Short mmCIF file of C-alpha atoms and ligand atoms in Angstrom, two decimals:
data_model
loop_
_atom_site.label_atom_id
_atom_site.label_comp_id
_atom_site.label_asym_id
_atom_site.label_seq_id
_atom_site.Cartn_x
_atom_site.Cartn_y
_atom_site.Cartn_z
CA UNK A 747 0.00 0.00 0.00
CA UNK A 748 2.54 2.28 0.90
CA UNK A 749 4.63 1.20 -1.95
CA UNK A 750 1.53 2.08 -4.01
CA UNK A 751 1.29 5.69 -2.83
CA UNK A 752 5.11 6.63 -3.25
CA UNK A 753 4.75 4.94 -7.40
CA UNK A 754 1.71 6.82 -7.66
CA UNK A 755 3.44 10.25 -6.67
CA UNK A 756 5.81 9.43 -8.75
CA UNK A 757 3.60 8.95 -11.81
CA UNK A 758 1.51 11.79 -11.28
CA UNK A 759 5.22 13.81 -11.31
CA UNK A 760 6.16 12.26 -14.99
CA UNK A 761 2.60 12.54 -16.35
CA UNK A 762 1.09 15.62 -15.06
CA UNK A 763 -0.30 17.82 -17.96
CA UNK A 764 -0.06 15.70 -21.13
CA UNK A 765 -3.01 15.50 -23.23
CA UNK A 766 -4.56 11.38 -22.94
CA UNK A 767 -4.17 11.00 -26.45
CA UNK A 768 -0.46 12.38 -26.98
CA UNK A 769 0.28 10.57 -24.02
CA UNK A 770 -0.81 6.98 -25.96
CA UNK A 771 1.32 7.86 -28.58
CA UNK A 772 4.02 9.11 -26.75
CA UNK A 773 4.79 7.05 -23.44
CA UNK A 774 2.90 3.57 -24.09
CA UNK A 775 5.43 1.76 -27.16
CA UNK A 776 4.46 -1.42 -28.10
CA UNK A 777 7.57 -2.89 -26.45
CA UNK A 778 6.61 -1.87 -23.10
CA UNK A 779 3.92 -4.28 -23.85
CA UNK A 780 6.50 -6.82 -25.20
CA UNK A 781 8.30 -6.42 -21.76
CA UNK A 782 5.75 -8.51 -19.99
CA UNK A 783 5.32 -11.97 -21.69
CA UNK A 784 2.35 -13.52 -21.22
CA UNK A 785 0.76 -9.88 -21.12
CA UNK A 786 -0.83 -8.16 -17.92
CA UNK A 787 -4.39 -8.54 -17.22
CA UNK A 788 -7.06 -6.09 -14.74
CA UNK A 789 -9.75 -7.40 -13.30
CA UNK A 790 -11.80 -4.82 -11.29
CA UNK A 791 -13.64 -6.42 -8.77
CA UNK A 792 -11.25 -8.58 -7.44
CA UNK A 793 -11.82 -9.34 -3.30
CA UNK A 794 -14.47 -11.76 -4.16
CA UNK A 795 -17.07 -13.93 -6.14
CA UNK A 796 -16.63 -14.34 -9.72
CA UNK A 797 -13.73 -11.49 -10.05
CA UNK A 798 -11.50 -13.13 -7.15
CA UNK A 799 -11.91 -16.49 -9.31
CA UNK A 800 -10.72 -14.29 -12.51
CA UNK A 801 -7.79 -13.31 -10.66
CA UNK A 802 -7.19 -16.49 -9.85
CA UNK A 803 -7.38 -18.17 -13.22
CA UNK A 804 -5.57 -15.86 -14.86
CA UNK A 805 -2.42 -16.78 -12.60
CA UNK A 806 -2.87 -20.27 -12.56
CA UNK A 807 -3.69 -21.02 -16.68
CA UNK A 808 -0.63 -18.76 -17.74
CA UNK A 809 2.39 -19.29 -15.70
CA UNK A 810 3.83 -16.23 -17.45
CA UNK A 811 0.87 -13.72 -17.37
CA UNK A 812 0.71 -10.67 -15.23
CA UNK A 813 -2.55 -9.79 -12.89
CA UNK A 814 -3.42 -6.49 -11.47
CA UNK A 815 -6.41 -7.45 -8.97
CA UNK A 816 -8.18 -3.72 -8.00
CA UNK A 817 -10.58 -3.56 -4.90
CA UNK A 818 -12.25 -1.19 -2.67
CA UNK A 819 -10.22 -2.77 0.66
CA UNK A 820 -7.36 -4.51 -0.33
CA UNK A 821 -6.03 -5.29 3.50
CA UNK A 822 -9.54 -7.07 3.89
CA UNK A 823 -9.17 -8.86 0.51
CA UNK A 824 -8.65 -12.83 2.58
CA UNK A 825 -8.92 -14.25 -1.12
CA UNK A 826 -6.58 -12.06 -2.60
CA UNK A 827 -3.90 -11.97 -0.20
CA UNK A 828 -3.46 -15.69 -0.41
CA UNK A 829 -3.19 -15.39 -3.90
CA UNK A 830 -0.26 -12.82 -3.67
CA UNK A 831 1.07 -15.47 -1.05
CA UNK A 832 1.49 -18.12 -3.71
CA UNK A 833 2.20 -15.28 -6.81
CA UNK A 834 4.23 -12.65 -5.23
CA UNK A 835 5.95 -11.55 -8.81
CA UNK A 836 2.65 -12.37 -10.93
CA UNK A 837 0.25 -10.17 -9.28
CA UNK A 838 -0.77 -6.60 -7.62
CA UNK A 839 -3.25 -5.60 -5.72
CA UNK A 840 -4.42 -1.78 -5.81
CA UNK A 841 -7.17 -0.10 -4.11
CA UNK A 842 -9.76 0.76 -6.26
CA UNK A 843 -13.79 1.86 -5.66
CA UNK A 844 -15.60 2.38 -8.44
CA UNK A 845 -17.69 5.61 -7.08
CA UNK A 846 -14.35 7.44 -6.58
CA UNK A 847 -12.73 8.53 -9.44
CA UNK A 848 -9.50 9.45 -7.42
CA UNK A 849 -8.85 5.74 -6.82
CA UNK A 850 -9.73 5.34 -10.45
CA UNK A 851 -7.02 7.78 -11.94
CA UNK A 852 -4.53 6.55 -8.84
CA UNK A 853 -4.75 2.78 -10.31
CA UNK A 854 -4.24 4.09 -13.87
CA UNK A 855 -1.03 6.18 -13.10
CA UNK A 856 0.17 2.63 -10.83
CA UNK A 857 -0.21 0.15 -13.50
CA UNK A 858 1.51 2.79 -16.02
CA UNK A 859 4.43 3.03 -13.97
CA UNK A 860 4.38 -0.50 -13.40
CA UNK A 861 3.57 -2.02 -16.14
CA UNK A 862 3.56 0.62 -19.23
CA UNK A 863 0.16 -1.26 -20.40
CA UNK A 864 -2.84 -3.65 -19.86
CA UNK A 865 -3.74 -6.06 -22.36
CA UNK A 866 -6.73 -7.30 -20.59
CA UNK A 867 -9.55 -5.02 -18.42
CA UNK A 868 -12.50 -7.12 -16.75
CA UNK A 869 -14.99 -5.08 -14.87
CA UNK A 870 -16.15 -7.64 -12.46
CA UNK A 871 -17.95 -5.67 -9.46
CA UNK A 872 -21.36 -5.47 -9.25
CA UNK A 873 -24.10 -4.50 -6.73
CA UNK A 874 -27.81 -5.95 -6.54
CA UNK A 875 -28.84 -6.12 -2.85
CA UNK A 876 -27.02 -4.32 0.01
CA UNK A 877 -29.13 -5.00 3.63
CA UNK A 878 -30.95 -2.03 4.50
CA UNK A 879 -29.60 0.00 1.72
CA UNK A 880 -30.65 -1.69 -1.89
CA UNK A 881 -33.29 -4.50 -2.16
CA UNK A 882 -34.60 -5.62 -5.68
CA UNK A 883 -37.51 -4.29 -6.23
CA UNK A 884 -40.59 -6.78 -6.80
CA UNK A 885 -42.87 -3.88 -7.19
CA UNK A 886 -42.98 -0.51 -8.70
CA UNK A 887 -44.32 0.59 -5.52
CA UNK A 888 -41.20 -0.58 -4.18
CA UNK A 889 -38.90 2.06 -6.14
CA UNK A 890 -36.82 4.36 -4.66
CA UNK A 891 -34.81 7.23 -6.48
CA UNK A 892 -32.04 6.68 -4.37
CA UNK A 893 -31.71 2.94 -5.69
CA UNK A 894 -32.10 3.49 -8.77
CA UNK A 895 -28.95 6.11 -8.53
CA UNK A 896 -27.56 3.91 -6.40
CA UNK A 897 -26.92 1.12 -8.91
CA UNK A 898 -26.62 3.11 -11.69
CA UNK A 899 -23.62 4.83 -9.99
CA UNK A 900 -21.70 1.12 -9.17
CA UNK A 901 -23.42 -0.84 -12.14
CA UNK A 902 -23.25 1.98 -15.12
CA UNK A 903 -21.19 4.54 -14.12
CA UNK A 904 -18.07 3.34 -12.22
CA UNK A 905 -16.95 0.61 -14.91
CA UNK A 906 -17.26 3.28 -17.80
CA UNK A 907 -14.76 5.48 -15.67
CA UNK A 908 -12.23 3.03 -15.15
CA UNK A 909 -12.60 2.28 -19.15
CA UNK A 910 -11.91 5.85 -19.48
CA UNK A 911 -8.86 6.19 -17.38
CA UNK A 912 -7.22 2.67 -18.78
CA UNK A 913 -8.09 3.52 -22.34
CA UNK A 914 -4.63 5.04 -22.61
CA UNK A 915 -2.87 1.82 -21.11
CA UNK A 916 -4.83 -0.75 -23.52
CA UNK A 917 -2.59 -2.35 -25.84
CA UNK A 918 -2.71 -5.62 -28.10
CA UNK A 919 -1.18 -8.99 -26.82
CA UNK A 920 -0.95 -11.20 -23.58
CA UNK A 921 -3.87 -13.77 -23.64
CA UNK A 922 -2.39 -17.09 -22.33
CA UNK A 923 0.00 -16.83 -24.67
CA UNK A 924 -2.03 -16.81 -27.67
CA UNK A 925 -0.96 -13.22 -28.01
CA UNK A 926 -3.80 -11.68 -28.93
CA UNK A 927 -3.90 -9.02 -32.07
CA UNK A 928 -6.53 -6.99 -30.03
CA UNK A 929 -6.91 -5.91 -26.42
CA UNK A 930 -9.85 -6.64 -24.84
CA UNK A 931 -12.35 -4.86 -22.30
CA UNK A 932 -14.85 -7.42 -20.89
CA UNK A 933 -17.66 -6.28 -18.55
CA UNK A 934 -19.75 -8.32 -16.22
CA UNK A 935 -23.43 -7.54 -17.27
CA UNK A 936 -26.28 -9.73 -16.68
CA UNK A 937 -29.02 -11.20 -18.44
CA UNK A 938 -31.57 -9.26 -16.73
CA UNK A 939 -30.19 -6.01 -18.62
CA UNK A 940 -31.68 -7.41 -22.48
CA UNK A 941 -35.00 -5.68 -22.56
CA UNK A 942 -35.86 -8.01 -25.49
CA UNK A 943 -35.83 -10.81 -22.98
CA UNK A 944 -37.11 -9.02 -19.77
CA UNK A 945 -40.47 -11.44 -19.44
CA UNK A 946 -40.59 -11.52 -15.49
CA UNK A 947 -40.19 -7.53 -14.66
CA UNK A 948 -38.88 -6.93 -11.33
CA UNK A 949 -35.27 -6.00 -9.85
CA UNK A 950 -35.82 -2.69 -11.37
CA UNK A 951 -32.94 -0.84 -9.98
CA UNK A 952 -30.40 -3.76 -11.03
CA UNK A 953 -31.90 -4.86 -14.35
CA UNK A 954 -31.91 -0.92 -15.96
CA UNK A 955 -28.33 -0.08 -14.24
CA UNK A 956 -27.21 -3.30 -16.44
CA UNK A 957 -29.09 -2.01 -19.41
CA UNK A 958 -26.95 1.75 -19.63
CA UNK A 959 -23.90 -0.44 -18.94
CA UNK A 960 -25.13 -2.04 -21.96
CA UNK A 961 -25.34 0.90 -24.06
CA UNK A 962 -22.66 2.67 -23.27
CA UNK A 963 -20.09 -0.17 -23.55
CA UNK A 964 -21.55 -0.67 -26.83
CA UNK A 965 -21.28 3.29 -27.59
CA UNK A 966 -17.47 2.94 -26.46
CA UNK A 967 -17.12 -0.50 -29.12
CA UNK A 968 -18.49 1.91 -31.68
CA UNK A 969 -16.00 4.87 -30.71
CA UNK A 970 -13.16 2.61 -30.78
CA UNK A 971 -13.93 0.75 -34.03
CA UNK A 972 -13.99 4.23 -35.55
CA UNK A 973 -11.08 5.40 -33.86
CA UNK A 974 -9.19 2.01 -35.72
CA UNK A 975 -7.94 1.46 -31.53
CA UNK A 976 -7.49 -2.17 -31.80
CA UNK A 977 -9.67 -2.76 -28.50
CA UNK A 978 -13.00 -4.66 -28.46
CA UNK A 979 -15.34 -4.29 -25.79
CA UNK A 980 -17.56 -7.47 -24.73
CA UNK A 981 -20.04 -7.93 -22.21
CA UNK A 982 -20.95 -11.02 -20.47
CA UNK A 983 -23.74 -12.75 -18.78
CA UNK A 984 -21.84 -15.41 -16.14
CA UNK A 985 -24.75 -17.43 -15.37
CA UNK A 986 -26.59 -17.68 -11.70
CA UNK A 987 -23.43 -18.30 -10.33
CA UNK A 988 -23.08 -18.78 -6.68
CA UNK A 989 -21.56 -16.01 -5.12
CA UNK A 990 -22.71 -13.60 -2.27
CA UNK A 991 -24.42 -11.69 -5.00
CA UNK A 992 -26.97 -14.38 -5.52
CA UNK A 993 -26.72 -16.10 -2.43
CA UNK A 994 -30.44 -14.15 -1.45
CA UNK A 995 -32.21 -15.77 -4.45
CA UNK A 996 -30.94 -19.24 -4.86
CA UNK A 997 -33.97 -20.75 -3.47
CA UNK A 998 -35.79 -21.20 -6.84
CA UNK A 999 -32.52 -21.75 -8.88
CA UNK A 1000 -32.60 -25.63 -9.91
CA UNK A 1001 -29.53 -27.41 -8.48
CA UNK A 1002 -27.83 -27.83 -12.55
CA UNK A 1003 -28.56 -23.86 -13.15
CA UNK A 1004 -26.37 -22.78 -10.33
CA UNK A 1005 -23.10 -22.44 -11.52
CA UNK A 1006 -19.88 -22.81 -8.97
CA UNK A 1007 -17.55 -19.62 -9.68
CA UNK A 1008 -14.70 -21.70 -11.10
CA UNK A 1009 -17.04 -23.26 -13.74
CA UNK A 1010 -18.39 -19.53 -15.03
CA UNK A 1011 -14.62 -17.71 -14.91
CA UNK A 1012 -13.41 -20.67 -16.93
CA UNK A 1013 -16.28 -20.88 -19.72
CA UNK A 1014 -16.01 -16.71 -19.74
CA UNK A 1015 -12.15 -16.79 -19.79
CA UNK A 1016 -12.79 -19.17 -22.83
CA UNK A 1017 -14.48 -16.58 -24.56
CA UNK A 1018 -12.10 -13.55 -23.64
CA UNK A 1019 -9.56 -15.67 -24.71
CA UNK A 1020 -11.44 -16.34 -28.18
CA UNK A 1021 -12.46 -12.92 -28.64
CA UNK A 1022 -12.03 -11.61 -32.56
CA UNK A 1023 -12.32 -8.03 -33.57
CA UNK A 1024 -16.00 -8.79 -35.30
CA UNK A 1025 -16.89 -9.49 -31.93
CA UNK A 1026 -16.36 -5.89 -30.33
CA UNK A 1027 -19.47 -4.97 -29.22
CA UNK A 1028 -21.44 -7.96 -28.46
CA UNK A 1029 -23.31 -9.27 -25.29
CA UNK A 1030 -22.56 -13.23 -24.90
CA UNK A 1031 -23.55 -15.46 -22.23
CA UNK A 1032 -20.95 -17.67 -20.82
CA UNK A 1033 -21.70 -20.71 -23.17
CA UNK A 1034 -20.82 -18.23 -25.99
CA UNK A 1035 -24.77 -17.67 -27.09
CA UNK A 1036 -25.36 -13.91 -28.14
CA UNK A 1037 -27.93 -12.18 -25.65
CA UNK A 1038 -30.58 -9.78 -27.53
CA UNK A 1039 -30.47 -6.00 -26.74
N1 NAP U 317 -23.54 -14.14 -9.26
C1 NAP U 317 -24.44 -14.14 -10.23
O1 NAP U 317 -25.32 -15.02 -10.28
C2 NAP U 317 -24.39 -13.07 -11.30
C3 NAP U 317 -25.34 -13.16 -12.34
C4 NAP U 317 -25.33 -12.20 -13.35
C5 NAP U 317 -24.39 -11.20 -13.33
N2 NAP U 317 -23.50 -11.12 -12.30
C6 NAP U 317 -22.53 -10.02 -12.31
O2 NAP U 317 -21.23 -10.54 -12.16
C7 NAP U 317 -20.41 -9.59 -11.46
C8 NAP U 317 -19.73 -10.29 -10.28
O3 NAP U 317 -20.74 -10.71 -9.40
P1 NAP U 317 -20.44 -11.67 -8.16
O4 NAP U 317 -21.51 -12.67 -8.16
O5 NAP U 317 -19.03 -12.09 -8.17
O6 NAP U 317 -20.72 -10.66 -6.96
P2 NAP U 317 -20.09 -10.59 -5.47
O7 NAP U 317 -19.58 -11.90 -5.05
O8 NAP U 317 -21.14 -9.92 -4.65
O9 NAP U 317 -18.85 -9.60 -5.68
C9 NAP U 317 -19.11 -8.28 -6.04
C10 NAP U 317 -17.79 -7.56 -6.17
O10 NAP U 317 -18.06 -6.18 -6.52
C11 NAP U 317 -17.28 -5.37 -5.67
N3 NAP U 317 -17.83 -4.03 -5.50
C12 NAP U 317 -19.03 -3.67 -5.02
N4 NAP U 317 -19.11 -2.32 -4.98
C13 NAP U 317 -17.94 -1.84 -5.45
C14 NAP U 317 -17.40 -0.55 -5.64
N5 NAP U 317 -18.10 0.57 -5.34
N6 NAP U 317 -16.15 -0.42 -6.15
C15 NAP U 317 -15.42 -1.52 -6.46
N7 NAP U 317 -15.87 -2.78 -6.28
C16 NAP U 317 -17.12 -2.93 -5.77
C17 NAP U 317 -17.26 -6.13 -4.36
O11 NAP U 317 -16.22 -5.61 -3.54
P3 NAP U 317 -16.33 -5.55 -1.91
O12 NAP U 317 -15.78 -6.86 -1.42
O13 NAP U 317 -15.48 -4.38 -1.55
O14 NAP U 317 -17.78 -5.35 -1.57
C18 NAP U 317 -16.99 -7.54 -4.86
O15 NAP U 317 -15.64 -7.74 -5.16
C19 NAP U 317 -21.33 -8.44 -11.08
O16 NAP U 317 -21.19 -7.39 -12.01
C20 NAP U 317 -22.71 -9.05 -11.17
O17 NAP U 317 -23.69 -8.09 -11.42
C21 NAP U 317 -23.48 -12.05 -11.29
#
């Protein structure tokens, strides 16, 4: 932590005052990127559930690829410091919450002096019920501005901004060593955010946050194909996996539709490790089945 503070000083020192886009062209070569075989990968998210099991994967499948694991409380991160036990070299942890853009910009200027670049960025946090503060709403009578902001701000908002602030640091390669001639942003949606397939109603809050992340990480696929930036942006559906997330509404999931965490990081890594640039853009589920809008 302290280590992280000094770096980011540091960073802020060398950086301070050049324009984003000069800076990509200016401080990011390609062979900072071809410094770190095997690539380095973010996942955002990272002290538990399905992100913690990214983080995980990522170290275990490529014995040569870099993790940066970003959470809110890294010193209360149980997971995540046993992971650092067992790859000291292969992985940092930064602190990182998504509603403060500080912590955003402080990861971004890390990782640059760090690492120069990111070949891989999963947004993996993700709010839907918080006791006595956010409750899925099972009736319209139930809604509250405040939870609908609420969300939005975590679900929408906060993985858009650390898009933003990596954008600079995204560069083609790493991917288990398939070297991959794109980089990749992958965010964590959910099934519940298609409108063409919202049948049941319900969870308004959660299901329309999901939605705008939707749309805008398919506004920022669009920007970037324009832009020729060899990125593509996917988002993904992990199944009802069991995590703390859904741990509230298991009771009606049948026993072969509740997916353990390693099986849904594994069939998702499988697609981010598959991704092609025709896919920027597109929603998948994690057997690789397109989601409508
Ligand atoms: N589990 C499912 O069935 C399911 C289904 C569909 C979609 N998803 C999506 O998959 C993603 C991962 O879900 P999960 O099941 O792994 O959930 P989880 O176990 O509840 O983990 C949620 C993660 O989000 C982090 N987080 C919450 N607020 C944050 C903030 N302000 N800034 C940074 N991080 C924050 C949490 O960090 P703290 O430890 O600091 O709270 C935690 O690491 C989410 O986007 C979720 O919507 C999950």
């Amino acid at each position: 932590m302290k280590q992280f503070l000094v770096q980011t000083q540091m960073g802020f020192m060398a950086t301070r005052g050049l324009p984003l886009r000069l800076m990509r062209r200016s401080s990011f070569s390609s062979s900072s990127a071809a410094k770190w075989e095997g690539g380095v990968s973010m996942v955002q998210g990272a002290s538990r559930g399905i992100g913690l099991e990214f983080v995980k994967q990522l170290l275990e499948k490529d014995e040569k690829g870099h993790v940066v694991a970003t959470c809110r409380n890294p010193s209360g991160a149980a997971g995540l410091r046993d992971l650092k036990d067992k790859f000291a070299e292969r992985l940092s942890i930064l602190p990182l919450d998504v509603t403060v853009e500080r912590t955003i910009e402080e990861s971004a200027k890390s990782i640059r002096e760090q690492y120069g670049s990111l070949n891989l960025l999963i947004n993996a946090s993700g709010i839907l019920s918080i006791p006595d503060v956010l409750q899925p709403e099972t009736t319209l009578s139930k809604v509250q501005k405040s939870s609908l902001l609420f969300a939005y701000e975590v679900n929408a908002v906060g993985p858009i901004l650390v898009i933003k602030h990596m954008w600079p640091l995204l560069k083609t390669g790493g991917g288990s060593g398939t070297e991959r001639d794109v980089a990749v942003v992958a965010n964590l949606s959910a099934r519940v955010g298609s409108i063409g397939d919202n049948r049941l109603g319900g969870w308004h809050s959660y299901r329309a946050s999901k939605t705008a992340l939707n749309q805008l990480t398919k506004s920022i696929s669009v920007e970037f194909a324009r832009k020729k930036d060899p990125i593509v942006c996917i988002l993904l559906h992990p199944g009802t996996v069991d995590t703390d997330l859904s741990m509230p509404f298991q009771r009606n999931v049948p026993k072969d539709k509740l997916f353990t965490k390693e099986f849904s990081a594994q069939k998702l890594l499988q697609i981010i490790n598959g991704v092609k640039s025709c896919d920027n853009g597109k929603f998948f589920a994690w057997d690789g089945q397109e989601i409508p809008w």
